[in-house]
mmCIF file of C-alpha atoms in Angstrom:
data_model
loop_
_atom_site.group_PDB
_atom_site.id
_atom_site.type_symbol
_atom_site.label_atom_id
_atom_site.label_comp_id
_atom_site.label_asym_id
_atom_site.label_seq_id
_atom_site.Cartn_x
_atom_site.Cartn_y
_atom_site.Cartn_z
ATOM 1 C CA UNK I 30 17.390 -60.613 14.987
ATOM 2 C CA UNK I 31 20.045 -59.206 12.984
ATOM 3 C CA UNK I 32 22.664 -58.651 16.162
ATOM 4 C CA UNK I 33 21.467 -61.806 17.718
ATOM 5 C CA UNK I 34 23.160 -63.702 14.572
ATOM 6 C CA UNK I 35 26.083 -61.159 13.892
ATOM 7 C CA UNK I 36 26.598 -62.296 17.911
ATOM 8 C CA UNK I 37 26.447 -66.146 16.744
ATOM 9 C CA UNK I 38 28.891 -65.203 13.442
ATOM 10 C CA UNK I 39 30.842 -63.629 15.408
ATOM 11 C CA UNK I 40 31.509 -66.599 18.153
ATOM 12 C CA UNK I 41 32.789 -68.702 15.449
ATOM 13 C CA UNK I 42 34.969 -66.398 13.508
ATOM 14 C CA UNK I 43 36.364 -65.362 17.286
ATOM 15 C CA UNK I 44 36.557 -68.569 19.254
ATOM 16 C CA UNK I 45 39.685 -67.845 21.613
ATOM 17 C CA UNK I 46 38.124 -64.223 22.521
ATOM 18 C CA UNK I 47 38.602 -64.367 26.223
ATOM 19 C CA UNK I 48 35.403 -62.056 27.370
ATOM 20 C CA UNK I 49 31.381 -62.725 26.583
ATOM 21 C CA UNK I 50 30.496 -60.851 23.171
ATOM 22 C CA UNK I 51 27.713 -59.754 24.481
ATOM 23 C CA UNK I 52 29.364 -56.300 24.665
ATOM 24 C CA UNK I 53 32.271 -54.429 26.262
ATOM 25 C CA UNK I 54 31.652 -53.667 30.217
ATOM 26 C CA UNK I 55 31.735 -49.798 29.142
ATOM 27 C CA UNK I 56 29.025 -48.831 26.115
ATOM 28 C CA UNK I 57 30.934 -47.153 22.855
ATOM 29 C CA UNK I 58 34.069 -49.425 23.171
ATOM 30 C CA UNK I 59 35.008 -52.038 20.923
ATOM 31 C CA UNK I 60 38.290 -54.467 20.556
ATOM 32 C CA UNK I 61 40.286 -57.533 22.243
ATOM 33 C CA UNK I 62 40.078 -55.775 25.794
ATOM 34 C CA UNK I 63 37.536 -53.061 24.948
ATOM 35 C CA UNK I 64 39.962 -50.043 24.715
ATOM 36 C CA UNK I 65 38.593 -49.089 21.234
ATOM 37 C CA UNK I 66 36.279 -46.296 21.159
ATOM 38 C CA UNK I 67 33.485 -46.698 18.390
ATOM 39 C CA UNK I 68 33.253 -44.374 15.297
ATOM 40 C CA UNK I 69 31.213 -40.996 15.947
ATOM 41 C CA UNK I 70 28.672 -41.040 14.051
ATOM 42 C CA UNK I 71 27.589 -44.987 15.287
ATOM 43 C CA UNK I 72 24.130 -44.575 15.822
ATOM 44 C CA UNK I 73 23.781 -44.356 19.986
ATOM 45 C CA UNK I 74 27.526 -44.912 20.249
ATOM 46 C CA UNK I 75 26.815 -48.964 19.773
ATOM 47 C CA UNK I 76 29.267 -50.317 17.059
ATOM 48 C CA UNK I 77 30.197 -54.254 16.377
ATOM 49 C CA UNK I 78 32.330 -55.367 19.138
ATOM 50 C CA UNK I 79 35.301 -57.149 17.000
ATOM 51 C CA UNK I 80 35.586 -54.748 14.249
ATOM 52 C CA UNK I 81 34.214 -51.410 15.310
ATOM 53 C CA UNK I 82 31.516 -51.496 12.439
ATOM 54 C CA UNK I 83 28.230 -49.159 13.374
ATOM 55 C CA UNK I 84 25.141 -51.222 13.917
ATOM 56 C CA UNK I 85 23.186 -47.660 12.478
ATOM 57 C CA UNK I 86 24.833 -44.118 11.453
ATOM 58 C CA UNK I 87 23.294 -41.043 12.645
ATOM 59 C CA UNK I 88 21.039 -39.169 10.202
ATOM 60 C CA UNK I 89 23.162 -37.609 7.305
ATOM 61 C CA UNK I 90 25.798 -40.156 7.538
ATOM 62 C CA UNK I 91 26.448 -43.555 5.716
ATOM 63 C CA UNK I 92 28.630 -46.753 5.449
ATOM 64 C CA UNK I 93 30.247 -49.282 7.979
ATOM 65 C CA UNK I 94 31.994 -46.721 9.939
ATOM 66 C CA UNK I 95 29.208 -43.891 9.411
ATOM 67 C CA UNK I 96 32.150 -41.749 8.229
ATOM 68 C CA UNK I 97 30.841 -41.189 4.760
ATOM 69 C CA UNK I 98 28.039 -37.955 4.313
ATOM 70 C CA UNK I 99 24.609 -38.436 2.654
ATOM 71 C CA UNK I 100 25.288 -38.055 -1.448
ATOM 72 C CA UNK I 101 23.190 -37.872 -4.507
ATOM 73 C CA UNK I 102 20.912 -34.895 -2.697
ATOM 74 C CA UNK I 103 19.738 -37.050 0.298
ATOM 75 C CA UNK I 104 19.953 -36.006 3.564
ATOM 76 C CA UNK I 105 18.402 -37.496 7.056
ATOM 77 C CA UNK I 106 18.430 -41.143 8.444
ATOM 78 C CA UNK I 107 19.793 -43.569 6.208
ATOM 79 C CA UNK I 108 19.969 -40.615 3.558
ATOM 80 C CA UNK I 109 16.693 -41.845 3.206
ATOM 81 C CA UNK I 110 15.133 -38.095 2.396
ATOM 82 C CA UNK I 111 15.542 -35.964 -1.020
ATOM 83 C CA UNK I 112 17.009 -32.641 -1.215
ATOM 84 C CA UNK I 113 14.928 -29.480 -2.312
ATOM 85 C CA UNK I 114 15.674 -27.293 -5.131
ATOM 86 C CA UNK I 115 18.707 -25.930 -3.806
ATOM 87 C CA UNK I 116 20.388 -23.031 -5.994
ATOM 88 C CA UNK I 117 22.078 -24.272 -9.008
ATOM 89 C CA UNK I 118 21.474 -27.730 -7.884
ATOM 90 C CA UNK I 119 23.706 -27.977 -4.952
ATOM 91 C CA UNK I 120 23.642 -30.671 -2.746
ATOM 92 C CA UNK I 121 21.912 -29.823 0.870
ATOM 93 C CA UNK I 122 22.632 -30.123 4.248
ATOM 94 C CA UNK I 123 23.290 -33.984 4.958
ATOM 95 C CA UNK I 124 21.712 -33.815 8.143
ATOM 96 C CA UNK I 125 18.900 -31.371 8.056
ATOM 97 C CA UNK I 126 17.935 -31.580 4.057
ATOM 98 C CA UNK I 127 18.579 -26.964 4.284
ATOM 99 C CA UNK I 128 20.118 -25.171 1.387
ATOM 100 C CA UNK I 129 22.870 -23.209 2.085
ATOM 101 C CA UNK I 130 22.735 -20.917 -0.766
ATOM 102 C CA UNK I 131 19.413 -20.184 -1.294
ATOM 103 C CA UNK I 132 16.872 -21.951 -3.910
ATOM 104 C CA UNK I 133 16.365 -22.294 -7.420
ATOM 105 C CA UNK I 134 13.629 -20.130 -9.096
ATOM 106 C CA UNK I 135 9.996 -21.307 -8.178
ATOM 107 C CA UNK I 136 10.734 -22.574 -4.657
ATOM 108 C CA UNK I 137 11.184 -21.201 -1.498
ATOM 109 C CA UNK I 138 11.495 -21.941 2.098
ATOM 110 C CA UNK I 139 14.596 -23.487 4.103
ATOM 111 C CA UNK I 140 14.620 -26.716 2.456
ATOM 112 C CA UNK I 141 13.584 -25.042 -0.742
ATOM 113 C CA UNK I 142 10.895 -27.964 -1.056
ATOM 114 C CA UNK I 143 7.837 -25.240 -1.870
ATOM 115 C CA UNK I 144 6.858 -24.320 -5.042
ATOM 116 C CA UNK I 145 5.791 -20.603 -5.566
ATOM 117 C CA UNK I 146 1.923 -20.045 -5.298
ATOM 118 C CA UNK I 147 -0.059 -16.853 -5.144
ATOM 119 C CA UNK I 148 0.429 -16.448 -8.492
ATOM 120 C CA UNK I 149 3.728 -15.811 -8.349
ATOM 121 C CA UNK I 150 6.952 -17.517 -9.522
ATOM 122 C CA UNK I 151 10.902 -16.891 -10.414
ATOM 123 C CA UNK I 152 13.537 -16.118 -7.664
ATOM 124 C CA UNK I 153 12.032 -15.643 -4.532
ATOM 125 C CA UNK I 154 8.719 -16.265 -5.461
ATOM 126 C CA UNK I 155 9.148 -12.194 -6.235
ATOM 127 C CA UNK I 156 7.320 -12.085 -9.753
ATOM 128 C CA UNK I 157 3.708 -11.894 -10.741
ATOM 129 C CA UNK I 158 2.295 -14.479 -13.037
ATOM 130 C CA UNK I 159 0.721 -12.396 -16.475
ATOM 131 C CA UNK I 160 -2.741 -12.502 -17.461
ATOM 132 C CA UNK I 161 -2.912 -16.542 -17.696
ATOM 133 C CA UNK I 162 -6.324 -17.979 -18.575
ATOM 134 C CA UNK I 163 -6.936 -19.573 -15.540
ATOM 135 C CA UNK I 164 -10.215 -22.547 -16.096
ATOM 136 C CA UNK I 165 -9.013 -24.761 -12.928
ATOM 137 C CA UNK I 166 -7.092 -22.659 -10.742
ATOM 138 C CA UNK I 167 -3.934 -23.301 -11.401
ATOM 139 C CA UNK I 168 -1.649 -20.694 -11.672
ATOM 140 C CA UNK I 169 1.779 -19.966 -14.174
ATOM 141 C CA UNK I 170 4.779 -22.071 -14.499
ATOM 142 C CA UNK I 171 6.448 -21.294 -11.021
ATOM 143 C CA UNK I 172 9.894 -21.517 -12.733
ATOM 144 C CA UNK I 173 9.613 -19.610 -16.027
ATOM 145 C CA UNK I 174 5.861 -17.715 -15.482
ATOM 146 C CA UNK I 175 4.605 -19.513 -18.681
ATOM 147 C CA UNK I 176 0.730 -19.718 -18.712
ATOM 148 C CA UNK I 177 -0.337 -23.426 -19.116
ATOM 149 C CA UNK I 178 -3.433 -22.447 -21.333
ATOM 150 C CA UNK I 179 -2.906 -19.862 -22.940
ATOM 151 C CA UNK I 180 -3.677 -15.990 -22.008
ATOM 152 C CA UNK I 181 -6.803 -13.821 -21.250
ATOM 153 C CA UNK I 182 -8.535 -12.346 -23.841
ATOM 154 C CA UNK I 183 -6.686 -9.465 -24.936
ATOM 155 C CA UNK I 184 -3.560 -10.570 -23.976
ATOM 156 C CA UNK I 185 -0.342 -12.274 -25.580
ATOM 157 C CA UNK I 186 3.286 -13.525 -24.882
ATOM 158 C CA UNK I 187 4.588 -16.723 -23.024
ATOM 159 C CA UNK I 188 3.461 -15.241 -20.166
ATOM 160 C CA UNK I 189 0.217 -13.319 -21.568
ATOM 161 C CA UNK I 190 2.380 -9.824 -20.042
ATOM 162 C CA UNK I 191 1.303 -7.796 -22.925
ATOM 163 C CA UNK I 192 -2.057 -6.387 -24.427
ATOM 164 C CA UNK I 193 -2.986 -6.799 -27.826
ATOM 165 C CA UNK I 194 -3.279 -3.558 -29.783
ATOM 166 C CA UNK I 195 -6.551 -2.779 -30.066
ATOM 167 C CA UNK I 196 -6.404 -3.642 -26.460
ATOM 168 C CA UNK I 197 -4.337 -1.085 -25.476
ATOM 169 C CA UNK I 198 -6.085 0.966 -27.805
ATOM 170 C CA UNK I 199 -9.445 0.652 -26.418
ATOM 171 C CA UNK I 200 -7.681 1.187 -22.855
ATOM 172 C CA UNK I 201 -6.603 4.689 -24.321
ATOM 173 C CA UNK I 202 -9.803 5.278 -25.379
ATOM 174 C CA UNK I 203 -11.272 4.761 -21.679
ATOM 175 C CA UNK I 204 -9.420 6.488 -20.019
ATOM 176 C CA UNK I 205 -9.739 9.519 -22.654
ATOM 177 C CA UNK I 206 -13.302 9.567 -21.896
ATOM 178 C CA UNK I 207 -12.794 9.502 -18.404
ATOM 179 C CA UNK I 208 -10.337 12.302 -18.243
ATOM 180 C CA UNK I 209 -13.295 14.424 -20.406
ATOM 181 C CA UNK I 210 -16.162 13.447 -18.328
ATOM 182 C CA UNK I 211 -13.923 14.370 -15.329
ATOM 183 C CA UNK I 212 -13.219 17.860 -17.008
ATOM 184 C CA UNK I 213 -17.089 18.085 -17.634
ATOM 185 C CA UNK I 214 -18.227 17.095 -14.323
ATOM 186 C CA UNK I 215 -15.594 19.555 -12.876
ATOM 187 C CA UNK I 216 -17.077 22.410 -14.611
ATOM 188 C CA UNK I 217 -20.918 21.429 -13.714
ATOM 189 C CA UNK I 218 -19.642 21.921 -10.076
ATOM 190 C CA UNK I 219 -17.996 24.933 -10.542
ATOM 191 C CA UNK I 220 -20.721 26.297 -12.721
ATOM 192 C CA UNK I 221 -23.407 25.629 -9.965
ATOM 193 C CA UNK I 222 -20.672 26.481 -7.432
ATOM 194 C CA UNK I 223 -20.758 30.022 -8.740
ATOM 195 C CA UNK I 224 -24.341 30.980 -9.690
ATOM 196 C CA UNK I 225 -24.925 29.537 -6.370
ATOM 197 C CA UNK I 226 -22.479 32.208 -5.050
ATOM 198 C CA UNK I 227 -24.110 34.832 -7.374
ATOM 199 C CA UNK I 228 -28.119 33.857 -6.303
ATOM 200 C CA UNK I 229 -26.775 33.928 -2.533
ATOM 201 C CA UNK I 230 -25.518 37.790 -3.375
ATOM 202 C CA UNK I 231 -28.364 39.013 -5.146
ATOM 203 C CA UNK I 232 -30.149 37.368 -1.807
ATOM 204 C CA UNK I 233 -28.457 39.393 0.393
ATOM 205 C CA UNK I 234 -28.220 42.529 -1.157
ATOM 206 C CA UNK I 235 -32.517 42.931 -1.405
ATOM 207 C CA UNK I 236 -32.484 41.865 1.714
ATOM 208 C CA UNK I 237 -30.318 44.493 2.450
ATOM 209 C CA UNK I 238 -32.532 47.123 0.732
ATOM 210 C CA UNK I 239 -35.522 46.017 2.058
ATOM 211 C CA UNK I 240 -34.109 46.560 5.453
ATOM 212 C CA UNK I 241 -32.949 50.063 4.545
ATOM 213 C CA UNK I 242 -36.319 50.954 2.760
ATOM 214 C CA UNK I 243 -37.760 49.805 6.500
ATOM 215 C CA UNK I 244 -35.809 51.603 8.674
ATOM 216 C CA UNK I 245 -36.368 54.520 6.585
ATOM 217 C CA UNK I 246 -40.169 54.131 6.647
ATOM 218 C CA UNK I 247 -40.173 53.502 10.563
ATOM 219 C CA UNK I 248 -37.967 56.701 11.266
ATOM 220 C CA UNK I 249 -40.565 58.909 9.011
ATOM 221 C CA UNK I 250 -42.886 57.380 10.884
ATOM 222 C CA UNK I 251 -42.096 57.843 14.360
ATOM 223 C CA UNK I 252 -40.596 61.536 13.482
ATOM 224 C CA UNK I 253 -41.615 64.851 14.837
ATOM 225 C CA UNK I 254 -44.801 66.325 14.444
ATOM 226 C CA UNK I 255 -45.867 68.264 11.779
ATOM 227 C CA UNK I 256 -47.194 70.844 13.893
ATOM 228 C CA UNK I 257 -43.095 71.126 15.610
ATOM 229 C CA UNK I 258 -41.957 71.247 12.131
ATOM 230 C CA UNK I 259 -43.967 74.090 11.070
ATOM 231 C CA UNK I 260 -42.051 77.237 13.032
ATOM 232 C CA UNK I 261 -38.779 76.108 11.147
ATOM 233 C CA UNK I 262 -40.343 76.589 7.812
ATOM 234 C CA UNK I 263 -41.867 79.951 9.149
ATOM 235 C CA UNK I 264 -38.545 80.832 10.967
ATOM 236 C CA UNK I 265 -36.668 79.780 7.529
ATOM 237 C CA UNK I 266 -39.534 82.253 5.789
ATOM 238 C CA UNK I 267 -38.927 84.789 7.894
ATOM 239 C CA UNK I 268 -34.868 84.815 7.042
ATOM 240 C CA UNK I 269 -35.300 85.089 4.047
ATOM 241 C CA UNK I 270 -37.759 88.183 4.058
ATOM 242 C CA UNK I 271 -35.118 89.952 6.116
ATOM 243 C CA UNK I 272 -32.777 89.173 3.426
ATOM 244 C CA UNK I 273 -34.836 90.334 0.844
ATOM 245 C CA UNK I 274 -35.326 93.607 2.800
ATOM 246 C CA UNK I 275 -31.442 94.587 3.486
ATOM 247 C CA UNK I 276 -30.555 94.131 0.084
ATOM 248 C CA UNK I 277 -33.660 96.718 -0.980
ATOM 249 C CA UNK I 278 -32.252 99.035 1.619
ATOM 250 C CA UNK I 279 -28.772 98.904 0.075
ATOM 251 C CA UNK I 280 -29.660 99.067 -3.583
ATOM 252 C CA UNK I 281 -31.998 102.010 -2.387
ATOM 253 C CA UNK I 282 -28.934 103.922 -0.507
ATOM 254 C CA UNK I 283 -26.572 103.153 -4.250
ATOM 255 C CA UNK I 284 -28.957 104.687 -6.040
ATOM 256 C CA UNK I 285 -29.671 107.807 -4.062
ATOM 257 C CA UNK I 286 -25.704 108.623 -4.038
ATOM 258 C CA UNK I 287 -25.791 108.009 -7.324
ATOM 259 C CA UNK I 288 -28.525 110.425 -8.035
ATOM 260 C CA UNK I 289 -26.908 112.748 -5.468
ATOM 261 C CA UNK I 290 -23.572 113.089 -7.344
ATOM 262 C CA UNK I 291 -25.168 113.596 -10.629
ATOM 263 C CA UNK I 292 -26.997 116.819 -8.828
ATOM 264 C CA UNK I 293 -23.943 117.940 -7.297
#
């Protein structure tokens, strides 16, 4: 509707125009004889046939000519789109809304259009909200990490990072008694660990003797007989009589020289 009464506007500012304005023989021309190329960024190429004016821009580009970029952080078709947080507030990409430098704390992706979640906020998204009290689920300011109402019990700060006192205090005191029952648990082990050693020893060793005091048992036993045994002790009887006898017959020769030299 619009073209079809630029077209009629255009008859009667342009009465001695010697071709149909219906539109130059070769698309993206404009002028007298159609020699006039139309501006770039004319949306499709199609631009007013007397004056070169765009009917439409190309998205990121504005104004009669589509010459001028997006401003004011808009970006897209008609500039019709808002810019992200973009770092330190610069403008975006006129065309495809992207930040070139990065974001501001609390948002992310290309656009920078994303606030931080997961509990996290700052630059990058890369630090941990504190101990917020959290009723709703809602999370810390994803700019500045500020709990929205208030902190955890035990905690303090803007953004509830730090314990009270008697907190920490008590969280001392834990992990004191921890460390001792650790140390006392450790040394129930290693006391049962070692009278179980000592019991398993004491174990072995009468079975040990018990052993020996059976083998020594069997072997009596199934010895030799008594009867075997016997000419040994006689045998060891007799060696010992024949002993006995030589040394009479030498103390009896001593004292007959003896008594010979006193006679002589």
């Amino acid at each position: 509707m619009f073209i079809k009464y630029k077209t009629l506007l255009e008859l009667r500012t342009y009465p001695s125009l010697s071709y149909p304005l219906k539109g130059c023989p070769t698309p993206g021309y404009y002028g007298e004889d159609c020699s006039l190329p139309c501006p770039v960024n004319c949306q499709e190429g199609h631009c007013n046939i007397v004056d070169g004016t765009c009917l439409g821009c190309v998205a990121g580009y504005q104004g009669p000519n589509c010459i001028a970029q997006c401003n004011d952080k808009t970006y897209g078709n008609g500039c019709l789109q808002v810019c992200g947080n973009c770092k330190n507030n610069e403008p975006c990409h006129n065309v495809n809304g992207s930040c070139l430098n990065g974001c501001n704390n609390g948002s992310y992706s290309v656009k920078c259009d994303k606030a931080c979640g997961n509990n996290t906020y700052g630059h990058g998204c890369s630090l941990t909200c504190g101990n917020c009290l959290y009723l709703y689920g809602e999370q810390c300011h994803h700019m500045t990490g500020q709990c929205p109402r208030g902190c955890d019990v035990g905690f303090q700060g803007e953004r509830c990072d730090r314990a009270f006192e008697s907190a920490t205090l008590d969280v001392e005191s834990k992990q004191s008694n921890s460390t001792l029952l650790y140390v006392f648990v450790t040394f129930l082990i290693l006391s049962g660990l070692l009278n179980a050693f000592f019991i398993i020893g004491k174990l072995r060793n009468t079975i040990c003797s018990q052993q020996t005091n059976h083998e020594n048992l069997d072997s009596h036993l199934h010895g030799k007989d008594p009867q075997q045994a016997q000419p040994s002790s006689k045998s060891t009887y007799h060696l010992n009589v024949d002993d006995n006898n030589t040394a009479y017959h030498e103390l009896g020769e001593i004292i007959q020289e003896s008594h010979y030299d006193k006679l002589s």
